[in-house]
Amino acid sequence: MLSLTGVSTLLLIVAAIKAEDNEFNTGNLDFALKFFKNSHNQSSNSVVSPISVRLALAAIYQAAEPPLSQAIQEATGLSELRKQQTAEDITSFLQTTNNEQFHVHFKAYKKAEELDPKFETAIRTLSDSGIETVDFSDTENLSKSVNQWVSNATDQMIREMVQERTIDPATEFMLINTVALKAQWANRFPSDKIRRMPFHFINGDREVDMMQQVMTVPYRVTEHFHAAELLYSADSDLSMWLLLPRSRGQLPELIRMLSPEMIENIRLGSKTVSLNVEMPRFTIRNELDVRRVLQNMGHGRLFEQSDLQVFATRRSQFDDFFQSAIIAVDEAGTRAVAASRINVKWRIGPRPFLAHRPFLFFVQKRSTNTILFIGQYSNHED
């Protein structure tokens, strides 16, 4: 039985090439929004990395035969007829995306059996860490090895991806990818302006560390929300959008409104204005059963077919699919990681953009409109 293992930490959107030049970019935005809408929990803060999940599915897609291949194609929007092109597009995506601010890594573990040659070639092309032969019944040493690799790949933000008790000795193959972001604000929030202020969480008001500064940024206001794009350093090609409902208690409605067309309208309709931005420092940690989310999206067939040509002489099937994600936002910038195992009349002067109540956020690579992380900040957790 095939087991996919994953960890993820961080919320953001990243892409490295023009969407029209790379088929893998097609569908990234639609998948990201659907995945978030089916994964968020109104009673807690959340952060997920849709790009990490889609990359894992795209990698394993290389081993899929009908009808599983059609199920993966429906879930991801990848081409059923052009697997080789998909593999090349993923490779190009990784080559043009990985840099000092953002990077993706793959690692594969297999039992002592020959892999299908085509699948092995695809995995070796994607994986900078290679394919390691292991004994899945030796859960103690395997868990140490996996956790050490994930910790190194996520700059120690994710230290435990698996536990001994969570490894099924019957596992035959494990694919892990990690995405990690470390980006500095183009304009750092002054440390001496951080104040303890009330934040109106869904589950009650609490004081938080609130950052503040006046900045000139892309801004969009509609009947239901207003949005601001906070830029990271110019060489990163990254930014974080904050979407803030215009009246308290409307976050669920704003989430329901999310669509690719809405995001594009925000981007295309924004105007550069001076804003007095106030937003909290925050850290969100999230563990996610990706299998459950994909089933909620209507893709339960992914886990019902035994049509993965991972090994040379027989077929396998999906088992588990998990993600761990973390995002930390402070006055200096944003750190985020993820690992996946298979929100009056304006006065003259700066307009107020006061994120004192629940809001959405996503991090993107601006040139390709790819969402890497997306989440909500809405509940206190003390």
Short mmCIF file of C-alpha atoms in Angstrom, two decimals, residues 49-197:
data_model
loop_
_atom_site.label_atom_id
_atom_site.label_comp_id
_atom_site.label_asym_id
_atom_site.label_seq_id
_atom_site.Cartn_x
_atom_site.Cartn_y
_atom_site.Cartn_z
CA SER A 49 0.02 25.41 1.63
CA PRO A 50 -2.06 24.40 -1.41
CA ILE A 51 1.01 24.51 -3.66
CA SER A 52 2.68 21.84 -1.53
CA VAL A 53 -0.32 19.52 -1.93
CA ARG A 54 -0.60 20.12 -5.67
CA LEU A 55 3.12 19.50 -6.14
CA ALA A 56 2.88 16.20 -4.25
CA LEU A 57 -0.09 15.08 -6.35
CA ALA A 58 1.64 16.19 -9.56
CA ALA A 59 4.71 14.15 -8.65
CA ILE A 60 2.77 10.99 -7.82
CA TYR A 61 0.67 11.58 -10.95
CA GLN A 62 3.64 10.31 -12.93
CA ALA A 63 2.94 6.81 -11.57
CA ALA A 64 -0.84 6.89 -11.97
CA GLU A 65 -2.71 4.73 -14.47
CA PRO A 66 -6.42 4.91 -15.38
CA PRO A 67 -8.80 5.39 -13.67
CA LEU A 68 -6.63 6.90 -10.90
CA SER A 69 -4.86 9.18 -13.37
CA GLN A 70 -8.21 10.68 -14.38
CA ALA A 71 -9.08 11.21 -10.70
CA ILE A 72 -5.79 13.07 -10.09
CA GLN A 73 -6.31 15.08 -13.26
CA GLU A 74 -9.79 16.14 -12.09
CA ALA A 75 -8.45 17.09 -8.67
CA THR A 76 -5.46 19.07 -9.90
CA GLY A 77 -6.38 20.26 -13.39
CA LEU A 78 -3.24 18.65 -14.84
CA SER A 79 -3.25 17.35 -18.40
CA GLU A 80 -4.27 13.70 -18.76
CA LEU A 81 -2.60 13.47 -22.15
CA ARG A 82 0.72 15.18 -21.40
CA LYS A 83 2.33 13.61 -18.36
CA GLN A 84 5.84 14.16 -19.68
CA GLN A 85 5.09 17.84 -20.28
CA THR A 86 3.66 18.09 -16.77
CA ALA A 87 6.89 16.65 -15.33
CA GLU A 88 8.95 19.13 -17.35
CA ASP A 89 6.73 22.02 -16.27
CA ILE A 90 7.09 21.06 -12.60
CA THR A 91 10.86 20.90 -12.99
CA SER A 92 10.86 24.32 -14.65
CA PHE A 93 8.60 25.67 -11.88
CA LEU A 94 11.03 24.48 -9.22
CA GLN A 95 14.10 25.78 -11.05
CA THR A 96 12.63 29.25 -11.45
CA THR A 97 11.00 29.42 -8.01
CA ASN A 98 13.71 28.25 -5.63
CA ASN A 99 15.77 31.14 -4.30
CA GLU A 100 16.98 32.56 -1.01
CA GLN A 101 13.46 33.63 0.02
CA PHE A 102 11.50 30.55 -1.04
CA HIS A 103 12.43 26.99 -1.80
CA VAL A 104 10.82 23.58 -2.37
CA HIS A 105 12.42 20.23 -1.59
CA PHE A 106 11.37 16.63 -2.28
CA LYS A 107 12.47 13.43 -0.55
CA ALA A 108 11.37 9.85 -1.25
CA TYR A 109 11.63 6.69 0.84
CA LYS A 110 11.02 3.22 -0.61
CA LYS A 111 11.21 -0.42 0.45
CA ALA A 112 13.92 -2.64 -0.98
CA GLU A 113 12.22 -3.25 -4.32
CA GLU A 114 12.81 -1.94 -7.82
CA LEU A 115 10.76 1.12 -8.73
CA ASP A 116 9.04 1.53 -12.07
CA PRO A 117 11.78 3.06 -14.30
CA LYS A 118 9.67 5.96 -15.59
CA PHE A 119 8.44 6.86 -12.11
CA GLU A 120 11.93 6.61 -10.67
CA THR A 121 13.28 8.94 -13.35
CA ALA A 122 10.52 11.50 -12.61
CA ILE A 123 11.13 11.38 -8.84
CA ARG A 124 14.90 11.67 -9.20
CA THR A 125 14.42 14.69 -11.46
CA LEU A 126 12.22 16.40 -8.87
CA SER A 127 14.07 15.32 -5.75
CA ASP A 128 17.25 17.12 -4.78
CA SER A 129 17.52 14.70 -1.84
CA GLY A 130 17.12 11.52 -3.86
CA ILE A 131 15.38 8.25 -3.10
CA GLU A 132 16.35 6.35 0.03
CA THR A 133 15.77 2.63 0.56
CA VAL A 134 14.52 1.97 4.10
CA ASP A 135 12.97 -0.68 6.32
CA PHE A 136 9.48 0.62 7.14
CA SER A 137 9.18 -1.86 10.01
CA ASP A 138 12.09 -0.09 11.75
CA THR A 139 9.81 2.74 12.82
CA GLU A 140 12.25 4.17 15.37
CA ASN A 141 15.11 4.83 12.98
CA LEU A 142 12.83 5.80 10.09
CA SER A 143 10.99 8.42 12.16
CA LYS A 144 14.34 9.89 13.27
CA SER A 145 15.57 10.04 9.68
CA VAL A 146 12.37 11.62 8.31
CA ASN A 147 12.13 14.18 11.12
CA GLN A 148 15.77 15.16 10.75
CA TRP A 149 15.39 15.72 7.01
CA VAL A 150 12.18 17.75 7.43
CA SER A 151 13.75 19.82 10.22
CA ASN A 152 16.74 20.67 8.03
CA ALA A 153 14.54 21.45 5.01
CA THR A 154 12.30 23.80 7.06
CA ASP A 155 15.09 25.58 8.96
CA GLN A 156 14.05 23.75 12.16
CA MET A 157 10.52 25.19 12.12
CA ILE A 158 9.00 21.72 11.73
CA ARG A 159 10.86 19.34 13.98
CA GLU A 160 8.48 16.39 14.04
CA MET A 161 6.77 15.26 10.90
CA VAL A 162 6.09 11.71 11.92
CA GLN A 163 6.06 9.64 15.11
CA GLU A 164 6.93 6.00 15.48
CA ARG A 165 3.31 5.10 16.17
CA THR A 166 2.10 6.89 13.00
CA ILE A 167 4.28 4.86 10.63
CA ASP A 168 2.51 1.82 9.24
CA PRO A 169 5.06 -0.99 8.80
CA ALA A 170 3.11 -2.02 5.70
CA THR A 171 4.10 1.24 3.99
CA GLU A 172 6.06 0.73 0.77
CA PHE A 173 6.77 4.25 -0.44
CA MET A 174 6.72 7.65 1.18
CA LEU A 175 6.98 10.99 -0.65
CA ILE A 176 7.58 14.20 1.25
CA ASN A 177 7.82 17.72 -0.04
CA THR A 178 8.55 20.85 1.95
CA VAL A 179 8.06 24.51 1.08
CA ALA A 180 9.81 27.17 3.09
CA LEU A 181 9.52 30.96 2.99
CA LYS A 182 11.72 33.53 4.69
CA ALA A 183 10.95 37.02 3.39
CA GLN A 184 11.65 40.50 4.73
CA TRP A 185 9.12 43.33 4.39
CA ALA A 186 10.03 45.93 1.80
CA ASN A 187 9.28 48.41 4.59
CA ARG A 188 9.93 46.97 8.03
CA PHE A 189 7.43 47.80 10.78
CA PRO A 190 9.16 49.96 13.43
CA SER A 191 9.72 47.99 16.62
CA ASP A 192 9.20 51.10 18.76
CA LYS A 193 5.64 51.46 17.45
CA ILE A 194 4.45 48.00 18.52
CA ARG A 195 1.66 48.37 21.11
CA ARG A 196 -0.59 46.06 23.11
CA MET A 197 -4.04 46.61 21.65
#
